[in-house]
Structure formats: C-alpha cells, structure tokens
PDB file of C-alpha atoms in Angstrom:
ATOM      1  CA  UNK A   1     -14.705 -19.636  -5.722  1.00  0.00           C
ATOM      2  CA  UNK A   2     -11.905 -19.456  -3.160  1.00  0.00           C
ATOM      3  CA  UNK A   3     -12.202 -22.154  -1.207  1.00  0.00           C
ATOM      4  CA  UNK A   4     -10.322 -24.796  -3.702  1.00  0.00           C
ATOM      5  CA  UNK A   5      -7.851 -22.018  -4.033  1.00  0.00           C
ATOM      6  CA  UNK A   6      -7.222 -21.194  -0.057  1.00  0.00           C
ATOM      7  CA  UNK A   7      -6.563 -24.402   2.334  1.00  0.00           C
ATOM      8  CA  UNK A   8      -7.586 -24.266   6.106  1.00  0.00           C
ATOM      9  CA  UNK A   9      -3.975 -24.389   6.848  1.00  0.00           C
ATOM     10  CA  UNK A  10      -3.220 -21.936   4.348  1.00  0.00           C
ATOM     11  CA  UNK A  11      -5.357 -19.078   6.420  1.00  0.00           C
ATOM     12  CA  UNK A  12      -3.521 -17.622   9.037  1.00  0.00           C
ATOM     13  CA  UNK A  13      -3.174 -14.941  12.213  1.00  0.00           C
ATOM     14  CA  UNK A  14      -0.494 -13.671  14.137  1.00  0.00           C
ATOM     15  CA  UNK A  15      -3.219 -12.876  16.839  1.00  0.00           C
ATOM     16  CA  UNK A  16      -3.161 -16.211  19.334  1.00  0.00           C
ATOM     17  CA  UNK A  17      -7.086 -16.812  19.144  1.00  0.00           C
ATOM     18  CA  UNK A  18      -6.376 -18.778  15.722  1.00  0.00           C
ATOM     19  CA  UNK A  19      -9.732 -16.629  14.153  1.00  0.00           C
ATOM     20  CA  UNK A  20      -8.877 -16.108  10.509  1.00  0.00           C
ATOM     21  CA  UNK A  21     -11.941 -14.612   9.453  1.00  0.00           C
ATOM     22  CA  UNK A  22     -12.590 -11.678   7.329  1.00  0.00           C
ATOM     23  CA  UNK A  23     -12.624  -8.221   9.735  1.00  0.00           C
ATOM     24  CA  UNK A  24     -14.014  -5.266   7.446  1.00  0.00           C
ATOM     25  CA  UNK A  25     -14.763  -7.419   4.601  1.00  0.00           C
ATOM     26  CA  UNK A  26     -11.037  -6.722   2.983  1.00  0.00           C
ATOM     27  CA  UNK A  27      -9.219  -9.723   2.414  1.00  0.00           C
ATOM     28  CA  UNK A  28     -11.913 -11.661   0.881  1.00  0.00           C
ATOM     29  CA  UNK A  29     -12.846  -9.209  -2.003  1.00  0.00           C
ATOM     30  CA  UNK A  30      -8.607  -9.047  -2.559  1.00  0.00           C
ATOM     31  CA  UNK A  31      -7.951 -12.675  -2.422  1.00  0.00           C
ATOM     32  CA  UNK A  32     -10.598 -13.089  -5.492  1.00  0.00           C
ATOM     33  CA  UNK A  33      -9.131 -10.986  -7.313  1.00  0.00           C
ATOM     34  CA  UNK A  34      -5.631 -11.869  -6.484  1.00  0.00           C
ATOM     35  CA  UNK A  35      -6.712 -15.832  -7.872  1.00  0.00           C
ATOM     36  CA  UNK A  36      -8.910 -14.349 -10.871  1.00  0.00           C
ATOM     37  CA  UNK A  37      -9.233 -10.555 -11.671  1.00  0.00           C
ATOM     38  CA  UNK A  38     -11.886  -8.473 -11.888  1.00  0.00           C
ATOM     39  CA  UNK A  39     -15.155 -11.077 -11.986  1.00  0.00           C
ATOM     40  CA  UNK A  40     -16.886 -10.153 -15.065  1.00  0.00           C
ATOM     41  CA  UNK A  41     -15.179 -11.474 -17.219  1.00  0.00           C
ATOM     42  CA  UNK A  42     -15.066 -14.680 -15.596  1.00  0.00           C
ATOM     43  CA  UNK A  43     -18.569 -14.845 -15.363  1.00  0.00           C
ATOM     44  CA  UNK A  44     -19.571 -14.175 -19.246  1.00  0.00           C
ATOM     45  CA  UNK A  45     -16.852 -16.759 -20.233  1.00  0.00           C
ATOM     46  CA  UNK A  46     -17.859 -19.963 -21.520  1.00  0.00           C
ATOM     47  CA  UNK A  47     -13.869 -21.331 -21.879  1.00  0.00           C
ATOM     48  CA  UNK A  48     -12.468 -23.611 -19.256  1.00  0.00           C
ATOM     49  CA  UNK A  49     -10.463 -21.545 -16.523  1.00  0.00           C
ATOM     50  CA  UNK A  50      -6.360 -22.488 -15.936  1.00  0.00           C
ATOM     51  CA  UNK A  51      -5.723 -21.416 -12.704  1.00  0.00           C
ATOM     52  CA  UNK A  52      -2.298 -21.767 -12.321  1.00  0.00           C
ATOM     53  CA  UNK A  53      -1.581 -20.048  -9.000  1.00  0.00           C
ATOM     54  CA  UNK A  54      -3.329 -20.841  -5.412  1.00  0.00           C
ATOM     55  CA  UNK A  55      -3.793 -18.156  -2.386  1.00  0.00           C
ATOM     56  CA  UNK A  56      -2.431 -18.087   1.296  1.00  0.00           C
ATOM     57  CA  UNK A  57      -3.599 -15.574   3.781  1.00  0.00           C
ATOM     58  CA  UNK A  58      -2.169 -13.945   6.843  1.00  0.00           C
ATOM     59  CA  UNK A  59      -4.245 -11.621   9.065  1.00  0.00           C
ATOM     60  CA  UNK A  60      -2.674  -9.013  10.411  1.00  0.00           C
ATOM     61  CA  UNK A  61      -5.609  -6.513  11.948  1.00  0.00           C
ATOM     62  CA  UNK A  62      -8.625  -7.212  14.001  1.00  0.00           C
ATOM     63  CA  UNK A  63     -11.356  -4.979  15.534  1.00  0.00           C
ATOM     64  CA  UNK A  64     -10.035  -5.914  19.464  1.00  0.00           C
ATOM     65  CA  UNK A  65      -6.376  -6.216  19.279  1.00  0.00           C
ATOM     66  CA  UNK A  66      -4.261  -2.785  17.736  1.00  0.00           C
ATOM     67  CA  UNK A  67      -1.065  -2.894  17.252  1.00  0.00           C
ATOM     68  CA  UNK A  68       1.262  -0.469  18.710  1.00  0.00           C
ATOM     69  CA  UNK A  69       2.993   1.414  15.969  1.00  0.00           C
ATOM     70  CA  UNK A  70       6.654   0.534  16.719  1.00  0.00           C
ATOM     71  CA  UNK A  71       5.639  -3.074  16.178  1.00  0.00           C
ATOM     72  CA  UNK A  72       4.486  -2.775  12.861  1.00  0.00           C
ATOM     73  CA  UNK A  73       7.614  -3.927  11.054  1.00  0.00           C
ATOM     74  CA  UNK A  74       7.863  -6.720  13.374  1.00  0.00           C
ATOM     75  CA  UNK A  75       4.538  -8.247  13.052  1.00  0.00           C
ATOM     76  CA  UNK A  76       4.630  -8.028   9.014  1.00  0.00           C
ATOM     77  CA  UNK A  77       7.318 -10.009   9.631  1.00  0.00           C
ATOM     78  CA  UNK A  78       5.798 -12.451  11.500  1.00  0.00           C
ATOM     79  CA  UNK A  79       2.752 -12.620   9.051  1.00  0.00           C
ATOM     80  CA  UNK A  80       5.400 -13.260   6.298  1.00  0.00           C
ATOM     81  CA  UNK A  81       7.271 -15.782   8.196  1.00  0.00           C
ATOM     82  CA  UNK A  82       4.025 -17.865   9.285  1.00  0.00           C
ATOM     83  CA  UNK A  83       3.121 -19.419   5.495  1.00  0.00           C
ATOM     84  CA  UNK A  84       6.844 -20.171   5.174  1.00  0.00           C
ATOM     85  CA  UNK A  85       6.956 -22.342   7.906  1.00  0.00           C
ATOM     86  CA  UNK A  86       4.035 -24.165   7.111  1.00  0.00           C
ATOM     87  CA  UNK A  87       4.779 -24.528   3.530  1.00  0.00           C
ATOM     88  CA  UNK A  88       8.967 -23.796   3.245  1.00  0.00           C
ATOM     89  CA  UNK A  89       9.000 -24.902  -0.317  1.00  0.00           C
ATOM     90  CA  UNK A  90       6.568 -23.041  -2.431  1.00  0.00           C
ATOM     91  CA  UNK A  91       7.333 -20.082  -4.140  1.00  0.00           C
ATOM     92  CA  UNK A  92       4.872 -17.264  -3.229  1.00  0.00           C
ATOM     93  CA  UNK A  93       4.148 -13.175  -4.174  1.00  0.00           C
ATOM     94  CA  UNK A  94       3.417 -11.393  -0.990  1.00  0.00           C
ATOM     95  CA  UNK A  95       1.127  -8.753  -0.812  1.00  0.00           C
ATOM     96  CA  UNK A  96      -0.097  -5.905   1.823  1.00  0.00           C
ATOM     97  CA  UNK A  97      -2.354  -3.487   1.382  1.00  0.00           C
ATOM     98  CA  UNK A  98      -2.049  -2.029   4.859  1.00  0.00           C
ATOM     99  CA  UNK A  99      -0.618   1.931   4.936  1.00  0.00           C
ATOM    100  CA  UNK A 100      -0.831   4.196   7.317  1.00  0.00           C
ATOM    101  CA  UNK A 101      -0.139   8.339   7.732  1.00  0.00           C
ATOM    102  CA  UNK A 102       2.911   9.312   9.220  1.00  0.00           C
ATOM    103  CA  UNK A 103       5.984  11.934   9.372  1.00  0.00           C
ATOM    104  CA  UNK A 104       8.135   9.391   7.066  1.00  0.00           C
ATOM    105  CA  UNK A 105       5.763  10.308   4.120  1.00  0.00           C
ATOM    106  CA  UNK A 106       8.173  12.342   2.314  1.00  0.00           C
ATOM    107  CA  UNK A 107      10.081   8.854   1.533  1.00  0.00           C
ATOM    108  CA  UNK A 108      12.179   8.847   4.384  1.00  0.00           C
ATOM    109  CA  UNK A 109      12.455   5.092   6.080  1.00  0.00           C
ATOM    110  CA  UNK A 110      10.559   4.511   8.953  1.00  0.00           C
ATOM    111  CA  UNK A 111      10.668   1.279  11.241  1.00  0.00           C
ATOM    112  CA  UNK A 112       8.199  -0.613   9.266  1.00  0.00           C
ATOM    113  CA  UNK A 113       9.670  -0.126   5.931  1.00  0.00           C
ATOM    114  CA  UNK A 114      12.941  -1.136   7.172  1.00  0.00           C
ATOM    115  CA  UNK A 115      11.483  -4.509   8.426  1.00  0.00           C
ATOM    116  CA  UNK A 116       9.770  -4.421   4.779  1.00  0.00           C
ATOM    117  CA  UNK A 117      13.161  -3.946   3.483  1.00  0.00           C
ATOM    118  CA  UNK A 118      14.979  -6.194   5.455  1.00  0.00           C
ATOM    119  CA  UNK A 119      12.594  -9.124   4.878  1.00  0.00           C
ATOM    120  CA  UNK A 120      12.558  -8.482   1.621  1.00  0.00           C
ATOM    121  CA  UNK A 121      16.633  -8.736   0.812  1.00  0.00           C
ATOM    122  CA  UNK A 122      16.583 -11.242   3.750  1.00  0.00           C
ATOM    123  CA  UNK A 123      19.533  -9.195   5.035  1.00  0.00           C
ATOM    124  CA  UNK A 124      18.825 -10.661   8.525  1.00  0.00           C
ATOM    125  CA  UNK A 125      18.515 -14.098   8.350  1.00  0.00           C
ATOM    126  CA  UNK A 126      21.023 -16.970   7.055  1.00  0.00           C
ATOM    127  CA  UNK A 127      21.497 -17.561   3.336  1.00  0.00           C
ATOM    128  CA  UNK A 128      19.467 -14.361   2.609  1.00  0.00           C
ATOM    129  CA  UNK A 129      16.441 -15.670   0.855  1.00  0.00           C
ATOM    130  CA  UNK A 130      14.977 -13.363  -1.303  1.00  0.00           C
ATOM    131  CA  UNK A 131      11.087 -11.970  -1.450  1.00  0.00           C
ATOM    132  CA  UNK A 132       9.107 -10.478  -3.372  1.00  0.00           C
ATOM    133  CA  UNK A 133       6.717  -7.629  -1.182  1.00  0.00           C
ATOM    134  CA  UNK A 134       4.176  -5.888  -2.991  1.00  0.00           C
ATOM    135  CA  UNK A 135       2.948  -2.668  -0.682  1.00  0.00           C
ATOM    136  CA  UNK A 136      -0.469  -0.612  -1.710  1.00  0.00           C
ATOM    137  CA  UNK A 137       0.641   3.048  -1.868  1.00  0.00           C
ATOM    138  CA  UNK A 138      -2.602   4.036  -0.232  1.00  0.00           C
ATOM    139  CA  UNK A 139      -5.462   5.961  -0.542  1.00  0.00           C
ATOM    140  CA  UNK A 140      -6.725   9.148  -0.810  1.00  0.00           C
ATOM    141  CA  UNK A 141      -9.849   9.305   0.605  1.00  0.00           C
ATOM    142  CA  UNK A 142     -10.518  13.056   1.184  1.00  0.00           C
ATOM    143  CA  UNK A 143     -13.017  13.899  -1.850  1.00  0.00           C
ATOM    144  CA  UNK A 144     -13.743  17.293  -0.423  1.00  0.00           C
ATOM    145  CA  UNK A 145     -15.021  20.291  -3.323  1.00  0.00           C
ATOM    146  CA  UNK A 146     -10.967  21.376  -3.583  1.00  0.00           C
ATOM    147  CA  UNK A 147     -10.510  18.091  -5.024  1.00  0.00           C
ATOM    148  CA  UNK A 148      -8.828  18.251  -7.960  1.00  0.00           C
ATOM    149  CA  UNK A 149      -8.030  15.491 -10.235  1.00  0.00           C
ATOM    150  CA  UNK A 150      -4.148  14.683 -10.603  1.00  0.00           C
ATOM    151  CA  UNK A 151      -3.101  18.285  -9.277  1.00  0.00           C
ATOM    152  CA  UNK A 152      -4.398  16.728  -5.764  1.00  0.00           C
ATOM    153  CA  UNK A 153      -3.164  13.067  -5.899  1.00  0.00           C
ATOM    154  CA  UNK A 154      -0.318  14.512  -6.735  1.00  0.00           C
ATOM    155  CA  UNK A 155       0.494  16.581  -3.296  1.00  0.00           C
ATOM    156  CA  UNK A 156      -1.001  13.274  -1.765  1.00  0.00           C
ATOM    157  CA  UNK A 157       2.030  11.099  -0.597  1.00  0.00           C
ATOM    158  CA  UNK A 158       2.533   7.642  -0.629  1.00  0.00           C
ATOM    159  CA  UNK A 159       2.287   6.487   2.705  1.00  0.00           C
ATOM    160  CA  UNK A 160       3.684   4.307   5.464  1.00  0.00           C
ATOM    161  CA  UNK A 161       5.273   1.702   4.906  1.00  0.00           C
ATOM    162  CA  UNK A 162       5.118   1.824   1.075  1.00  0.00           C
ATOM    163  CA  UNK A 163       8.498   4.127   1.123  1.00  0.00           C
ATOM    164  CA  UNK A 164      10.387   0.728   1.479  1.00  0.00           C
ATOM    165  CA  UNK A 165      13.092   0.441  -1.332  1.00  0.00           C
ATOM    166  CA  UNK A 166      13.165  -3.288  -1.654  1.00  0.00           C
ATOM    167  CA  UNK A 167       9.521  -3.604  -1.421  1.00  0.00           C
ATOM    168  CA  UNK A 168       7.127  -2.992  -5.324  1.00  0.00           C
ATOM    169  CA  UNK A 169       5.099  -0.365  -4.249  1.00  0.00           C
ATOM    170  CA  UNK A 170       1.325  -0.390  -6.295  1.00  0.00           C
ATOM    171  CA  UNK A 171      -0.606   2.346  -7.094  1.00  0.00           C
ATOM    172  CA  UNK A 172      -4.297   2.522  -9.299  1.00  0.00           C
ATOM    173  CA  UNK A 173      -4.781   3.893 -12.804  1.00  0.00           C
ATOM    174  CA  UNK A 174      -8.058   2.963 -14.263  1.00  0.00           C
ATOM    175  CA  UNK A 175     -10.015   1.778 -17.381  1.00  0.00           C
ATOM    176  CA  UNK A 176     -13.361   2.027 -16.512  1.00  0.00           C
ATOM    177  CA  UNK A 177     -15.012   4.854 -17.603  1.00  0.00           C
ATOM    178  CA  UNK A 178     -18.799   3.580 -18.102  1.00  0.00           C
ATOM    179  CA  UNK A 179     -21.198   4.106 -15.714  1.00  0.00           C
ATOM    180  CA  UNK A 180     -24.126   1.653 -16.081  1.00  0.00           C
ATOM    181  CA  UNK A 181     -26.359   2.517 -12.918  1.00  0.00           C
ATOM    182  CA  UNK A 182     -29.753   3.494 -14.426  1.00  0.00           C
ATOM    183  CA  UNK A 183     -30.871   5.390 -11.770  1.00  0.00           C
ATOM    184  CA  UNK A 184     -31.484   9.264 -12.393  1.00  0.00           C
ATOM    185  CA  UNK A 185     -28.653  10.108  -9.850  1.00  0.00           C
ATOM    186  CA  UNK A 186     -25.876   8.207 -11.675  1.00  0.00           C
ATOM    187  CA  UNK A 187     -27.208   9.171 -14.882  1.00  0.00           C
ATOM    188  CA  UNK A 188     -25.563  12.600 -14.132  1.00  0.00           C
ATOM    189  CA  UNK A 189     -22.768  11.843 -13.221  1.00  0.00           C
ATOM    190  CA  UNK A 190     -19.233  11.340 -15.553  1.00  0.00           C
ATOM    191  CA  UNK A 191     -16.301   9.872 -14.136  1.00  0.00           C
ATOM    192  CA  UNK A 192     -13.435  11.594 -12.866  1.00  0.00           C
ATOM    193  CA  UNK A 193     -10.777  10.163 -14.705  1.00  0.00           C
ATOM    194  CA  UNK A 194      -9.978   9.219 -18.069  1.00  0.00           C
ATOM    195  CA  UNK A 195      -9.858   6.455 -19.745  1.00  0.00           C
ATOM    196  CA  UNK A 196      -6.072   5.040 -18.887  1.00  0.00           C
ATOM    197  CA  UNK A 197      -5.361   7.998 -15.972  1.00  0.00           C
ATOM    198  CA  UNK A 198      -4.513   7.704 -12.535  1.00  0.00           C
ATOM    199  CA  UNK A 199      -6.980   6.317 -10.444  1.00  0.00           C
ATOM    200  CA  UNK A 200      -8.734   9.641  -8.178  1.00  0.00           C
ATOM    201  CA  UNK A 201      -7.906   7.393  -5.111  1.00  0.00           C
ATOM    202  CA  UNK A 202      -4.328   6.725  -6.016  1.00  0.00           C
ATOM    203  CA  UNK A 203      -1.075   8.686  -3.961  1.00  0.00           C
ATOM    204  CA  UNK A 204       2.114   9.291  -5.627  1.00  0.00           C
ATOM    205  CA  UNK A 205       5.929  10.536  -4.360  1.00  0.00           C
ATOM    206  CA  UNK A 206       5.519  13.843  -6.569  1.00  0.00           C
ATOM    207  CA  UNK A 207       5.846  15.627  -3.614  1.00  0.00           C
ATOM    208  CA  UNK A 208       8.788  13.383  -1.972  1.00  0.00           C
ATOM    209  CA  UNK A 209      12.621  14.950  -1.305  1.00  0.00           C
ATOM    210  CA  UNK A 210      14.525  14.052  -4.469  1.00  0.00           C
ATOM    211  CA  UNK A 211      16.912  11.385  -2.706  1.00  0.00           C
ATOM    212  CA  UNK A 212      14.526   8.967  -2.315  1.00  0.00           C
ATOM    213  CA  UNK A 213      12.599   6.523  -4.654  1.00  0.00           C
ATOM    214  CA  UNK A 214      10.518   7.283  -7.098  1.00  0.00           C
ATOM    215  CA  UNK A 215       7.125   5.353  -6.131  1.00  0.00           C
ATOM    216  CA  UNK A 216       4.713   3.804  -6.959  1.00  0.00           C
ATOM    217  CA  UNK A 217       6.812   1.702  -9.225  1.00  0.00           C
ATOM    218  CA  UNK A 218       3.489  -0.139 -11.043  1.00  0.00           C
ATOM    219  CA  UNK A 219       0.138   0.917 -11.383  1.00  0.00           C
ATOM    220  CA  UNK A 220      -3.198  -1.541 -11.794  1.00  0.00           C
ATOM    221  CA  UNK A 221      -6.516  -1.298 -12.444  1.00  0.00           C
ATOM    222  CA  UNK A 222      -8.386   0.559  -9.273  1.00  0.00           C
ATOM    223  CA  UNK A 223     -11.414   1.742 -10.297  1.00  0.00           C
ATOM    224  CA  UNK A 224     -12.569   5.186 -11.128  1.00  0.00           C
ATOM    225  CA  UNK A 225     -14.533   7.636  -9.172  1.00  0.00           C
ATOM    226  CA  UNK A 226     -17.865   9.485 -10.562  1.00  0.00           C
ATOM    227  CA  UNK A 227     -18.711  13.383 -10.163  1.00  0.00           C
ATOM    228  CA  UNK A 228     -21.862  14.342 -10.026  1.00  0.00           C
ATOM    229  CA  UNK A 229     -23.028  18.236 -11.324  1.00  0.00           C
ATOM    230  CA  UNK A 230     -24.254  19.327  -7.752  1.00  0.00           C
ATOM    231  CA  UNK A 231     -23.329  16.294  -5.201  1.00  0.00           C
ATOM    232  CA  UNK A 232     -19.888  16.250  -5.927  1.00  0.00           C
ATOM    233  CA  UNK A 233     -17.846  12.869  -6.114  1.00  0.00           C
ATOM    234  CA  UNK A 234     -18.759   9.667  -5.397  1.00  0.00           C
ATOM    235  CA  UNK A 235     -18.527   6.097  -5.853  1.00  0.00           C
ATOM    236  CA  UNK A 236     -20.261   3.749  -8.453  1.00  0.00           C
ATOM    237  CA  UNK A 237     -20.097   0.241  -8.390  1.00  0.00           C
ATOM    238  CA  UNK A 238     -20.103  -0.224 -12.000  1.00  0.00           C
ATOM    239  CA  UNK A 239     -16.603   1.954 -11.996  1.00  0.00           C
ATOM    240  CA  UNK A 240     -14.880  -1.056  -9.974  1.00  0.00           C
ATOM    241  CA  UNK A 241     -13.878  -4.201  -9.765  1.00  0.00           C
ATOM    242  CA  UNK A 242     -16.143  -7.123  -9.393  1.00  0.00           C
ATOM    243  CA  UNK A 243     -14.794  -9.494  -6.268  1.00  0.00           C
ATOM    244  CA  UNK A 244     -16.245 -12.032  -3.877  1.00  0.00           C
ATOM    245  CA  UNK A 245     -17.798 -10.661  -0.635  1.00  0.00           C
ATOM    246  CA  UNK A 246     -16.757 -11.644   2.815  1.00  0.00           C
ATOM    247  CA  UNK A 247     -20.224 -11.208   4.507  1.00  0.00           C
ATOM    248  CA  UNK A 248     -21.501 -13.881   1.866  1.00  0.00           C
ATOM    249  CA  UNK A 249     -22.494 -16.087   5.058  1.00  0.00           C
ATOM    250  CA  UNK A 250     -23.805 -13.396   7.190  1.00  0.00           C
ATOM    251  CA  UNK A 251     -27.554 -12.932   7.604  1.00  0.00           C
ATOM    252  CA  UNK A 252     -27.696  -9.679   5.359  1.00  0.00           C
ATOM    253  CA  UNK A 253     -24.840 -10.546   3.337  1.00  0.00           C
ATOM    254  CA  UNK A 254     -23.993 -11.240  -0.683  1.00  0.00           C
ATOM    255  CA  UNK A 255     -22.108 -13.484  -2.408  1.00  0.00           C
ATOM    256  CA  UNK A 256     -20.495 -10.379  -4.126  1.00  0.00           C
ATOM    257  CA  UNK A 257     -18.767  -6.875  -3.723  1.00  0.00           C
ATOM    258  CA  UNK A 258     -16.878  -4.344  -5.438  1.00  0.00           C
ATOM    259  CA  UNK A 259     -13.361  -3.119  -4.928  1.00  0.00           C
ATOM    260  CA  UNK A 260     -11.246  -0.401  -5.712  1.00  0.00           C
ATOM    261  CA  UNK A 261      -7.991   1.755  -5.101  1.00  0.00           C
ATOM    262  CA  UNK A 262      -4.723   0.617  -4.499  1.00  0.00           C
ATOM    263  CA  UNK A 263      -6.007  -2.053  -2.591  1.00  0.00           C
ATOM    264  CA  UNK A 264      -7.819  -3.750  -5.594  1.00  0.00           C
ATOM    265  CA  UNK A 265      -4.516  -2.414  -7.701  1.00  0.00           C
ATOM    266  CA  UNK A 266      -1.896  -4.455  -5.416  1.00  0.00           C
ATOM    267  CA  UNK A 267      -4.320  -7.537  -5.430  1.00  0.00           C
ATOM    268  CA  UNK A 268      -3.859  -7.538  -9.038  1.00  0.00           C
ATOM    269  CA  UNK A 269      -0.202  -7.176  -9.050  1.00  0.00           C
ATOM    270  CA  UNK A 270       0.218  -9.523  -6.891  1.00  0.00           C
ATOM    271  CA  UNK A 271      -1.983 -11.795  -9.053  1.00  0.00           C
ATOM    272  CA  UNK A 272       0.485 -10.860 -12.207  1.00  0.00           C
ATOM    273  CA  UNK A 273       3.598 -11.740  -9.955  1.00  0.00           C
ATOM    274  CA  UNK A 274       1.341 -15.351  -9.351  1.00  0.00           C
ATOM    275  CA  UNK A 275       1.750 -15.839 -13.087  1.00  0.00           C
ATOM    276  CA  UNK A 276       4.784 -14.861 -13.668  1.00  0.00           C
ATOM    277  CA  UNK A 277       5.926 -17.713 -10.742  1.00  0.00           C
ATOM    278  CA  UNK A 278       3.486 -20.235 -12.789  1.00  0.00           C
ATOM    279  CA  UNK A 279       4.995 -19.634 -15.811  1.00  0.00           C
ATOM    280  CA  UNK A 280       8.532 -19.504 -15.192  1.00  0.00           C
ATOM    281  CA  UNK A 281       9.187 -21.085 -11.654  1.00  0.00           C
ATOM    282  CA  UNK A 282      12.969 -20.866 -11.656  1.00  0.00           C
ATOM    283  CA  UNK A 283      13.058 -16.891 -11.542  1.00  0.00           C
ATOM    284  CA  UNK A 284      14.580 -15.524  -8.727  1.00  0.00           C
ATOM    285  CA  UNK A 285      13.213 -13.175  -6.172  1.00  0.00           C
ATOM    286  CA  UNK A 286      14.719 -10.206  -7.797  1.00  0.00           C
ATOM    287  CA  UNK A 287      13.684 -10.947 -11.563  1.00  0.00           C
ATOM    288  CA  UNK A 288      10.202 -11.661 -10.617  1.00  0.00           C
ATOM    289  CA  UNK A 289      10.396  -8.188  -9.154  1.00  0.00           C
ATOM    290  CA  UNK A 290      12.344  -6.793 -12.042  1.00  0.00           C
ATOM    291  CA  UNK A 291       9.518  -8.327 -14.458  1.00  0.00           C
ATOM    292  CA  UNK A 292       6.717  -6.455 -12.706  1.00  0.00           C
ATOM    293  CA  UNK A 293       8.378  -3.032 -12.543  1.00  0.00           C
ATOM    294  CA  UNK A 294       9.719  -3.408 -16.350  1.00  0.00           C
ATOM    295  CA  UNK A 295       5.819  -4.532 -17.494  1.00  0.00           C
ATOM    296  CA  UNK A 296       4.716  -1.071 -16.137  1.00  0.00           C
TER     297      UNK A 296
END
C-alpha cells in the first residue's frame, strides 16, 4: 500500500546511520492514513482509487540516540529541511505528531515552538518561504477512575511544541461509537464519547492564560475510548482507525494495526492539507493553512 506512495529517497533521518525504519511502529500506521484514511472503507470499495497526493518521511526519534531537549527546535528543522533539498520543487503538508510535557504548557513559547514558528513564516531564511506545519496537540493518556470525560481533557493542556502560533495545531473528536468485539468483555462496555465529541485522548488550551492562542485550531477523527461497568476504560480496536502496521515483516507481525488520538487526527489533517495542494496547487502557504482552520 505505501510503497508506490513513499520512494527510497523519499524516507529520511537526521540520525547519520541512514536507518529509516519504523521505531515503535508510529510512522507506518500514520503515513497510511495520511495517503488514504481510515482503511475500511478502502477495503469494501469496489471503485478505482485517485490518489492524488504521495508521502515523504523524516525520522526524527530512535530507541539509541535522545535528543537533548534544547535541540528540539533545531532538529525539526533539520527534518523539515532534509525533503526540501532532495526534492526543492514540490509542494508538501508537513506533519509531527511528536509533543512532549513541559512548563510552556500554559501556551507560553518555548524553544521548539519558536523554531516551529520560525520555519513555518520562514522568518530566518532568504525570500521567506512559507510552510505549512501541522503539530498533534497530544495525548492524554492518564485513564485513571477520576477520569472524567471533557471536564478532564479539558484541565489537560496542549503540550510542547504544539503552542506554536504559526504552526495548525490538531486535536481528535470522534465518530465511532460501535463497538463490534464479540467477546463477553467488550460486550459491556459503551464508549466514552459521543457520537461527534471530543476524542477522551484529546488536550485542549481551556486551561491556557488568555493572551495566547486558542488551540487546537482543527479537530479529526481519533478514535474513541470504551468504559467498561467494573474495569474501567479501555481501548477497542473497533473504536479506531484502521492503518497499515510497521511490524508487517517481522516474525510475529501483521499486515495491519489500529490508530488513534491526535496522532491518527494530525495524520488525517495532514492528508486533507494533501488534497487541498492536489486540487488547487497554486495556493499559498498561508491559504492552505487558512483552508484547514476555516473547514473546522
């Protein structure tokens, strides 16, 4: 599925051992649905597919190398620089769902944001080219008994570096509200959210100081969570998205996963910005940017 879509030369590292691969089985489930969506669909089609848009991928983490936190900003530059000089004249939607937690998550700026920021308005660099950054506004993962839908995700900040002004910051909402697993278990359980609500694992800037941006700016589909009468919450595949798997050619692995969360939500904004670049490839930077905030 994503091989016609993602060139050899089109995979990427700013580590120097060249190894693109897949780390925690991330970037593969995001870049299919970045090029198609949730799966399902796909699958029960019988129509002929248009794919209009291709992928590029940069990796930025590995299980051996950590960054230290003051370089953040400069090696999300790097990632973003790395496709442009390897292909300077395609248009392109780039998208990171990396966040982290730190003292800046009351919307303040923070190093990393201002890199986001200033790679974004290209307020660094001669002629100032314009990109458009899509940033996950991270998850909350902490699904405790005091969880409590929407009054918690919304003391639950967005978090570094998705405070960056310039940058489209995604969070989750979700349709899914069936849960098909036929085991006893799962047959308890409802989900968490309604149909149309903000995703359980979605953050939000309710909680921010009042001078700075209101964020997340769009919301896509992340999945929903399910609560069960005496186990609490938990997840069900059949409340996310269907992707490709990255351990498909490991000895245990599938051919397919599920995602969810703002991760899943910002590959399929970024997927929407792909379109909108398809369709009308003389937009600039700033109205491809406009068009995904106004469409929320």
């Amino acid at each position: 599925l994503l091989e016609p879509l993602l060139e050899a030369d089109d995979s990427q590292t700013v580590f120097g051992n060249g190894d693109t691969s897949d780390w925690k089985n991330h970037g593969t489930p995001m870049c299919g649905l970045a090029a198609f969506g949730d799966l399902r669909p796909l699958f029960l089609s019988t129509a002929a597919w248009d794919q209009r848009h291709r992928l590029e991928s940069v990796k930025l983490l590995d299980a051996v190398h950590a960054h230290d936190p003051p370089n953040y900003g400069f090696v999300t530059q790097e990632a973003i620089a790395l496709p442009e000089i390897e292909k300077p004249d395609r248009r392109r939607v780039f998208c990171m769902a990396i966040t982290e937690n730190s003292e800046h998550n009351v919307g303040r700026p923070s190093a990393w944001s201002s890199a986001i920021d200033a790679s974004t308005s290209g307020s660094q660099e001669d002629g100032r080219p314009r990109r458009v950054v899509l940033v996950s506004a991270g998850n909350w993962e902490n699904f405790r008994p005091n969880y409590r839908h929407l009054e918690t995700n919304r003391q639950a900040p967005v978090q570094d570096p998705a405070q960056a002004w310039n940058a489209v910051t995604v969070g989750a909402y979700t349709e899914r509200r069936d849960i098909t697993e036929a085991d006893p278990e799962s047959q308890l359980c409802v989900p968490v959210a309604p149909e149309g609500g903000l995703s359980p694992t979605s953050r939000t800037s309710c909680k921010w100081e009042p001078s700075w941006p209101i964020k997340p700016e769009i919301v896509m589909e992340g999945g929903n969570l399910a609560q069960h009468p005496t186990l609490g919450i938990d997840f069900r595949r059949s409340l996310e998205d269907l992707a490709p798997s990255g351990t498909f050619q490991t000895a245990t692995g599938t051919p397919f996963t599920t995602m969810n969360a703002t991760s899943a939500a910002t590959a399929h904004a970024s997927r929407l910005g792909g379109q909108l670049l398809a369709d009308y490839p003389e937009l600039n930077a700033e109205s491809v940017r406009g068009l995904l905030v106004h469409s929320a």
